[in-house]
Short mmCIF file of C-alpha atoms in Angstrom, two decimals:
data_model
loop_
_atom_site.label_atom_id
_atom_site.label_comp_id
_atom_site.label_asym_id
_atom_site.label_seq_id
_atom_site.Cartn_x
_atom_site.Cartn_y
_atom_site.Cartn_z
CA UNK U 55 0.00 0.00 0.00
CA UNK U 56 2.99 2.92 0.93
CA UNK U 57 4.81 1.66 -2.05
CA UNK U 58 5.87 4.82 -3.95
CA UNK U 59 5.84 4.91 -7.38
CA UNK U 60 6.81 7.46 -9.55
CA UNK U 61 5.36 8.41 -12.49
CA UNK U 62 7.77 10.00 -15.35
CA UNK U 63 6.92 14.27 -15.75
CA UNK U 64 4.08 14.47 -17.89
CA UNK U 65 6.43 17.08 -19.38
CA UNK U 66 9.17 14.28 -20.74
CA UNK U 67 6.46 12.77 -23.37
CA UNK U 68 3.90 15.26 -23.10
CA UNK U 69 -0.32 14.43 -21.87
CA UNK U 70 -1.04 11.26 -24.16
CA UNK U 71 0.51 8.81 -22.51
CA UNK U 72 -0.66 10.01 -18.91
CA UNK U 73 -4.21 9.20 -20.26
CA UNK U 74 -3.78 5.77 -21.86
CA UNK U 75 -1.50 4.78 -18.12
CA UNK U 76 0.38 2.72 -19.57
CA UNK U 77 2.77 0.56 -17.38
CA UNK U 78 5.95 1.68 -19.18
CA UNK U 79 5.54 5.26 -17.46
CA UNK U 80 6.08 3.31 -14.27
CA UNK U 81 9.75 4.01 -13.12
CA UNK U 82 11.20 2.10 -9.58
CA UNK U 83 12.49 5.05 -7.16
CA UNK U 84 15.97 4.24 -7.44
CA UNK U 85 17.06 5.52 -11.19
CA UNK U 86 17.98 9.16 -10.15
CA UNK U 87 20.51 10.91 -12.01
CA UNK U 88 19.98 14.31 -10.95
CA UNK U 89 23.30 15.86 -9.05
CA UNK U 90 22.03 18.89 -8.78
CA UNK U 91 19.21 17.89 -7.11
CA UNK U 92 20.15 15.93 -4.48
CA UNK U 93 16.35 15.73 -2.86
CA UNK U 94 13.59 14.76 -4.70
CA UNK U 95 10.89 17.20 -5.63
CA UNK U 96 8.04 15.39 -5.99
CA UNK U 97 4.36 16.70 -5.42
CA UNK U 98 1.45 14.19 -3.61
CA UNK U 99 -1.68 14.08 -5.67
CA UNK U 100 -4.68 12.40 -5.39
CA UNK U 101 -4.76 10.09 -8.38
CA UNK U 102 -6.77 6.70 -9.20
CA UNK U 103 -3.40 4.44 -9.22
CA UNK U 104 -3.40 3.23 -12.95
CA UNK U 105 -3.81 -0.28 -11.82
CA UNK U 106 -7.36 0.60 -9.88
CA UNK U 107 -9.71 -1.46 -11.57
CA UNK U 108 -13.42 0.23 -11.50
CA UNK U 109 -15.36 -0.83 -8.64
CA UNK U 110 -16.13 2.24 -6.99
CA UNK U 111 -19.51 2.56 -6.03
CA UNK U 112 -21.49 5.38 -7.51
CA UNK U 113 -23.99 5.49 -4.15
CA UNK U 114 -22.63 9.30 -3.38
CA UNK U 115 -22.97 10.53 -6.52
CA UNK U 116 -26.82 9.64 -7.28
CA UNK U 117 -27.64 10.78 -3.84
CA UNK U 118 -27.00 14.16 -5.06
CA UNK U 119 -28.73 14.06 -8.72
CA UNK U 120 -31.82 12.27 -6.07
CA UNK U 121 -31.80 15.37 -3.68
CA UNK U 122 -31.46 17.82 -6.91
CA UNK U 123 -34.72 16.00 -8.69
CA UNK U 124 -36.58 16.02 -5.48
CA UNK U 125 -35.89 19.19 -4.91
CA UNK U 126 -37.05 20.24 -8.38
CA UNK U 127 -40.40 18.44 -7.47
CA UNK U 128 -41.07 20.14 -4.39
CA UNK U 129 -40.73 23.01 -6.07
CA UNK U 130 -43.33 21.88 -8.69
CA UNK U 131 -45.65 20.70 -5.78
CA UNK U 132 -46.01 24.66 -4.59
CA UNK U 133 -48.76 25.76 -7.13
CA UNK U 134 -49.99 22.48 -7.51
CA UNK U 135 -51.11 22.31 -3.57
CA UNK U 136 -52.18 25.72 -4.21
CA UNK U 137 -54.43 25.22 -7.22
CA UNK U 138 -55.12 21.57 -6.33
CA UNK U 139 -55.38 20.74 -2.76
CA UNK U 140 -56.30 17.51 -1.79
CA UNK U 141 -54.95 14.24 -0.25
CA UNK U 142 -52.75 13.04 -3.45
CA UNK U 143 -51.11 16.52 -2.41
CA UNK U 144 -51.38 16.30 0.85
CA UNK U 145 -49.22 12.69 1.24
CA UNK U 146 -46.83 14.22 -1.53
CA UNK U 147 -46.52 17.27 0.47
CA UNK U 148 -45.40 15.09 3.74
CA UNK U 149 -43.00 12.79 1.82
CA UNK U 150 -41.08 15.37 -0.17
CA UNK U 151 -40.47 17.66 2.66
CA UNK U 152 -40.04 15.23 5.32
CA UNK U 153 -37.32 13.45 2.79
CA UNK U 154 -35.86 17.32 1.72
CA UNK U 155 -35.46 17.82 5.27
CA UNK U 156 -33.70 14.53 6.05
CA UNK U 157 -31.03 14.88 3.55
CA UNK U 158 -30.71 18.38 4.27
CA UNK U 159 -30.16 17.46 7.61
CA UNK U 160 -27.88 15.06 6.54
CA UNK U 161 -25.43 17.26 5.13
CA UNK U 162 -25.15 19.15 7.49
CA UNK U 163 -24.17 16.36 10.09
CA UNK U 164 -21.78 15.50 7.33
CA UNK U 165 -20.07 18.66 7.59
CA UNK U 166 -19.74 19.53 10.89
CA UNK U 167 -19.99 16.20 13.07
CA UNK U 168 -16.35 14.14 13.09
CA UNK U 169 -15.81 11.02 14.55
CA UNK U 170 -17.11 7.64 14.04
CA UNK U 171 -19.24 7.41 16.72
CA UNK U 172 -20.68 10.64 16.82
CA UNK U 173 -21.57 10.49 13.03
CA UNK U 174 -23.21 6.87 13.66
CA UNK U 175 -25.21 8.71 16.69
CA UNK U 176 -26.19 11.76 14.85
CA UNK U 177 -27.46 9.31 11.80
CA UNK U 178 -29.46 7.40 13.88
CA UNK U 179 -31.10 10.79 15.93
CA UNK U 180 -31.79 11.82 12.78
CA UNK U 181 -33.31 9.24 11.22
CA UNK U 182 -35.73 8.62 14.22
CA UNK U 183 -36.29 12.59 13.90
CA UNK U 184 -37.87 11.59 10.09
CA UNK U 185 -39.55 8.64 10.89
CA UNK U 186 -41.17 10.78 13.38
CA UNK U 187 -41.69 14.03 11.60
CA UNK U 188 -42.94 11.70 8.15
CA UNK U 189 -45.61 9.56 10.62
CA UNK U 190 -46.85 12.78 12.64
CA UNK U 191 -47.69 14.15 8.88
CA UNK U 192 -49.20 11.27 7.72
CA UNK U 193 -51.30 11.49 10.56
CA UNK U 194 -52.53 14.79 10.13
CA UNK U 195 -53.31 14.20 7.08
CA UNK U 196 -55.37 11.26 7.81
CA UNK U 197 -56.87 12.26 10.74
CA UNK U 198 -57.00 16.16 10.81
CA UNK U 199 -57.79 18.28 7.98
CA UNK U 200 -54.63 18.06 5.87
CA UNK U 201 -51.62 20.18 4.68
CA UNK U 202 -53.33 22.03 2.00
CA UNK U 203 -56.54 23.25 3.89
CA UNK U 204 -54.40 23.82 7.35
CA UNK U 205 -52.27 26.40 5.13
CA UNK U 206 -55.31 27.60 3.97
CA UNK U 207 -56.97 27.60 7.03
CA UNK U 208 -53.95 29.88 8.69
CA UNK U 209 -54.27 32.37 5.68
CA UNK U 210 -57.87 32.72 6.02
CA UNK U 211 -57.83 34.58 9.14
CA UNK W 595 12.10 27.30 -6.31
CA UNK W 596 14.77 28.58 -7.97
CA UNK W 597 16.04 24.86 -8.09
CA UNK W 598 12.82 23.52 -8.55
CA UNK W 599 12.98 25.86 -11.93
CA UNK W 600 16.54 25.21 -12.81
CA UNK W 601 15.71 21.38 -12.93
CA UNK W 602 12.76 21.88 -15.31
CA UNK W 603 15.18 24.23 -17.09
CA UNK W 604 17.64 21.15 -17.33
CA UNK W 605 15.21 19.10 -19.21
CA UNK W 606 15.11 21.15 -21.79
CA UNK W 607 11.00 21.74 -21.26
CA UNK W 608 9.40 23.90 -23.86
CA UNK W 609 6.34 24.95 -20.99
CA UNK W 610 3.74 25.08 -23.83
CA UNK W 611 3.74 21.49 -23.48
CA UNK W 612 2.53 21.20 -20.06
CA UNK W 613 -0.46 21.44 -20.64
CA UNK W 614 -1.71 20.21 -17.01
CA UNK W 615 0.72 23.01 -15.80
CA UNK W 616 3.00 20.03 -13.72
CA UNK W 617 6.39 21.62 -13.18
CA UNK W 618 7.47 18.94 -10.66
CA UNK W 619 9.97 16.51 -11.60
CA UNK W 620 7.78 13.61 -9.87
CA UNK W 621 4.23 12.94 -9.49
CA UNK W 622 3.17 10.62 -6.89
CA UNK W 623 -0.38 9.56 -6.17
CA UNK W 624 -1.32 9.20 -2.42
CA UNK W 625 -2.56 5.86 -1.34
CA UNK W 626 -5.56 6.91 0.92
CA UNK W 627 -8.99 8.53 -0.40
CA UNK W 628 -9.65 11.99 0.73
CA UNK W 629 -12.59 10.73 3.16
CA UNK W 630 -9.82 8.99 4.76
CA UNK W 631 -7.88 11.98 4.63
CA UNK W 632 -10.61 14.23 6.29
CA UNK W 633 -11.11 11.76 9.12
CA UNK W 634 -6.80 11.24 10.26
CA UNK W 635 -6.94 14.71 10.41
CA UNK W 636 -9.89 15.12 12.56
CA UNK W 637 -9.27 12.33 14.36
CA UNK W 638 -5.25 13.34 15.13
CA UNK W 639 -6.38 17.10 16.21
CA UNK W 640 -8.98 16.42 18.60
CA UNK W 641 -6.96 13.55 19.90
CA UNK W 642 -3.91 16.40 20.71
CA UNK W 643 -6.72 18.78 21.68
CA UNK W 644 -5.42 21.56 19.32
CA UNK W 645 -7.41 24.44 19.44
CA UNK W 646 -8.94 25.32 16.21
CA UNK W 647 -7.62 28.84 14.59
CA UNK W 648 -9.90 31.40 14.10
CA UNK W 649 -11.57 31.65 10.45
CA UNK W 650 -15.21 33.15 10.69
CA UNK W 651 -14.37 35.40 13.75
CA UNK W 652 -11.80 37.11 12.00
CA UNK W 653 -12.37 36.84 7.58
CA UNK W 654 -14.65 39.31 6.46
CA UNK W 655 -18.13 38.77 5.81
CA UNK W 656 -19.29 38.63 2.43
CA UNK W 657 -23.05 39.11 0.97
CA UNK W 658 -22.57 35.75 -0.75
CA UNK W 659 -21.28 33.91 3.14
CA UNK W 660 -24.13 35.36 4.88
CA UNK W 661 -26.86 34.13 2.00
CA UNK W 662 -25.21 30.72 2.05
CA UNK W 663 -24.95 30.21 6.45
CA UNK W 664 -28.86 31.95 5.84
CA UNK W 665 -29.66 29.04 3.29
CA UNK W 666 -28.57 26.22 5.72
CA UNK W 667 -30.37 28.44 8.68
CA UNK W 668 -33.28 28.54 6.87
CA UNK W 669 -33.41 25.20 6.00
CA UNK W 670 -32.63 24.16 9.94
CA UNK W 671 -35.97 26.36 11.15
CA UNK W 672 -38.22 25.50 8.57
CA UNK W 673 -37.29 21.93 8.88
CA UNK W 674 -37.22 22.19 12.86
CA UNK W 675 -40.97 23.83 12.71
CA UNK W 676 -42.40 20.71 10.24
CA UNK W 677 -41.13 18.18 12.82
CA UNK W 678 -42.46 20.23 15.92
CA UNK W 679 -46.05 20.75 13.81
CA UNK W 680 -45.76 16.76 13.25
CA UNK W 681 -45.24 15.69 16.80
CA UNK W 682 -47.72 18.46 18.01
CA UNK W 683 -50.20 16.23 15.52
CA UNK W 684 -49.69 12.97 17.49
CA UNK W 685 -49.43 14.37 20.93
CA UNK W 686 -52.16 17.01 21.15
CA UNK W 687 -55.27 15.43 22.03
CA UNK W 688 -57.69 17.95 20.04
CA UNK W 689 -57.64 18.97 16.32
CA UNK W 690 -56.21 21.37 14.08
CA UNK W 691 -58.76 23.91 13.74
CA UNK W 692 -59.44 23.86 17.34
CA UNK W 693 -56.52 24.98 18.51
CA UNK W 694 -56.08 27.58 15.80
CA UNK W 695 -59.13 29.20 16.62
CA UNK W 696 -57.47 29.21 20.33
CA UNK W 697 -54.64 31.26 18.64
CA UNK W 698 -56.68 33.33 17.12
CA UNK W 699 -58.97 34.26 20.40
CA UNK W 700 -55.30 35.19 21.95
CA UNK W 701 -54.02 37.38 19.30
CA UNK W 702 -53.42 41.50 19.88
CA UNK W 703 -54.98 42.36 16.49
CA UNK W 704 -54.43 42.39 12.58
CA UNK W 705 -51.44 43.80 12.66
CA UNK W 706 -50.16 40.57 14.80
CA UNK W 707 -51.22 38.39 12.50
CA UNK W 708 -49.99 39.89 9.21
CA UNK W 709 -46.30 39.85 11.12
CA UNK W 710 -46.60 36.54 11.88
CA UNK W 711 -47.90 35.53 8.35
CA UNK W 712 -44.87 37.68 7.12
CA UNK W 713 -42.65 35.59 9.78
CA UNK W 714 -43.32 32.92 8.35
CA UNK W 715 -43.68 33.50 4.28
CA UNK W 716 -40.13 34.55 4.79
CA UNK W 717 -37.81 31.85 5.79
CA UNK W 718 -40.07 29.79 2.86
CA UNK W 719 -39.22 32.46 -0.17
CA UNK W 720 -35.95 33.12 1.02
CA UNK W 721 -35.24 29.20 1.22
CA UNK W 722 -37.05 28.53 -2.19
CA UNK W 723 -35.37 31.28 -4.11
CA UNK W 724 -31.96 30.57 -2.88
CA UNK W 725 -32.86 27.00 -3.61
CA UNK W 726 -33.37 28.11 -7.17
CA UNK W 727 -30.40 30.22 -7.47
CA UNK W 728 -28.37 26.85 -5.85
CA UNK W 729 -30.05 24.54 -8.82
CA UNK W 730 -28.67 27.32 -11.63
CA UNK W 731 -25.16 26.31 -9.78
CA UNK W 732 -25.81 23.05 -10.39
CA UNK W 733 -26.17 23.13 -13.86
CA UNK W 734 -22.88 25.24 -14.29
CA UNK W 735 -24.23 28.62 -14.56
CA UNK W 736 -23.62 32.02 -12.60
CA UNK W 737 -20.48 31.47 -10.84
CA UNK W 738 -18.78 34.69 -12.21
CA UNK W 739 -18.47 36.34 -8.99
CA UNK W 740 -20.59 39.99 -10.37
CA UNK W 741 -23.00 37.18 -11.44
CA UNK W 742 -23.22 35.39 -7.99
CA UNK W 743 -23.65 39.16 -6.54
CA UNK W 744 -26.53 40.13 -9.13
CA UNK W 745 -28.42 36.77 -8.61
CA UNK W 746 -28.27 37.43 -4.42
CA UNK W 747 -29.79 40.56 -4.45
CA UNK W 748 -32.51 39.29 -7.05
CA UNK W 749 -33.04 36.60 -4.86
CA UNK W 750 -32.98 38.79 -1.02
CA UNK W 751 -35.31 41.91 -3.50
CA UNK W 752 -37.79 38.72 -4.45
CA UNK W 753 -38.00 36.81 -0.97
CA UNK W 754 -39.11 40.61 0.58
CA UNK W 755 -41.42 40.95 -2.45
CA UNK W 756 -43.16 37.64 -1.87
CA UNK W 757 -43.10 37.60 1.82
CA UNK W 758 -45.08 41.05 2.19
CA UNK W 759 -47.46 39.61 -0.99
CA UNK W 760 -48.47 36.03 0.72
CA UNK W 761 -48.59 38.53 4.10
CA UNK W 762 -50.98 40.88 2.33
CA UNK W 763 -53.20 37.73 1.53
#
């Protein structure tokens, strides 16, 4: 895993064959002619070793398209409560926000909360904070008179 | 540096050709992801107790800084007040309009309640217009910083708009 390998200056042969990584650009530590430079200059990077084969998992990055689209519907749910209240709405209304809210949240533990532990914790307040926020809204709507016409109800005064 | 540019010199480099702009000698990939990164760090500084230098009490605040901490603030309060309305809904034995007609025998007049309608249309538009302005990011656009200036005020001038409309309602 700590074995260094260096890679020749993409200056010496210039960009191509950086791109195709091919195994002849890999050079063992030890052939160093420079007597000038009696240090090596070398610069830490992070760079997919050219042996990686692709198994990275692509959970992270459609989490974010998934909280971009759903935010895009909760922004098209807005005049449709408004000019179509009902239940339909009413159940969409609790599951996008409760889920907006959720990852929301979630970023933010992800950026400020360090430490195994505490991140595991934080997850797991959180989640229950959902669960609970998503089934209290369910049961409003079931029970009570629903998003829409409690909105409505508020403005009507 | 000066060595670092007589050894490039020594090669003979024409500069044009870096085209990635590498001017070291050696490149060498690290063998740890950045999460992994992130987390030694955190977890080597609070296990020496280091304090942590100061960074927003002392860098000047910007229009775009405050918009973005008001974004996440936003997001915190309105999110906050959903889960409080939800548990209110399974703990409070009576029902919605009940207790709003309670409020409303409490209140100190009209202009009460158009403050607290404009309390909360505003954390809503400001959230949703921001939210807006943070999808046009998304897609690549408006990150010239004049632009990223222009499109804040738009969005602050619309949120006050909207707020004293849905207030006025």
């Amino acid at each position: 895993m700590a074995a260094l390998v260096t890679i020749s200056s993409v200056c010496y042969r210039g960009v191509r064959p950086l791109l195709f990584r091919s195994s002849s650009l890999i050079r063992p530590l030890a052939v160093q002619k420079d007597r000038d430079c009696p240090y090596l200059i070398s610069a830490k990077i992070h760079a997919t070793p050219s042996n990686y084969a692709y198994s990275g998992s692509k959970a992270a990055s459609l989490h974010w398209t998934g909280e971009r689209i759903l935010s895009i519907a909760l922004l098209g749910l807005a005049p449709v409560a408004y000019y179509y209240p009902g239940p339909a709405v009413d159940y969409s209304l609790a599951a996008a926000l409760t889920l907006h809210g959720h990852w929301g949240l979630g970023q933010i533990v992800t950026d400020y909360i360090h430490g195994d532990f505490k991140i595991k914790m934080a997850n797991a307040g959180l989640f229950l904070l959902s669960t609970v926020t998503f089934a209290g809204l369910c049961y409003f709507n079931y029970h009570d008179v629903g998003i829409c016409k409690a909105v409505a109800l508020l403005w009507s005064k | 540096m000066a060595l670092l540019l007589r050894t490039v010199a020594r090669q003979g480099l024409c500069l044009s050709r870096s085209q990635f702009g590498v001017l070291y000698r050696h490149v060498v990939p690290m063998g740890t992801t950045a999460n992994e990164e992130m987390n030694k760090f955190w977890a080597k500084n609070t296990r020496l107790n280091r304090p942590v230098s100061p960074h927003i009490s002392i860098y000047k605040w910007s229009i775009p800084m405050m918009m973005s901490i008001s974004h996440r603030g936003t997001g915190v309060a309105l999110s906050s007040g959903i889960s409080a309305f939800a548990l209110a809904a399974l703990v409070l034995p009576e029902s919605y309009p009940y207790y709003l007609d309670l409020i409303h025998s409490m209140t100190f007049g009209p202009q009460f309640l158009a403050f607290s309608k404009f309390a909360l249309a505003f954390p809503v538009a400001y959230h949703t217009f921001n939210g807006i302005r943070h999808l046009a990011w998304d897609l690549g656009k408006g990150f010239k910083i004049p632009e990223v200036y222009r499109s804040g005020y738009i969005v602050v001038a619309l949120t006050v708009l909207t707020s004293i409309g849905l207030a006025a309602m």
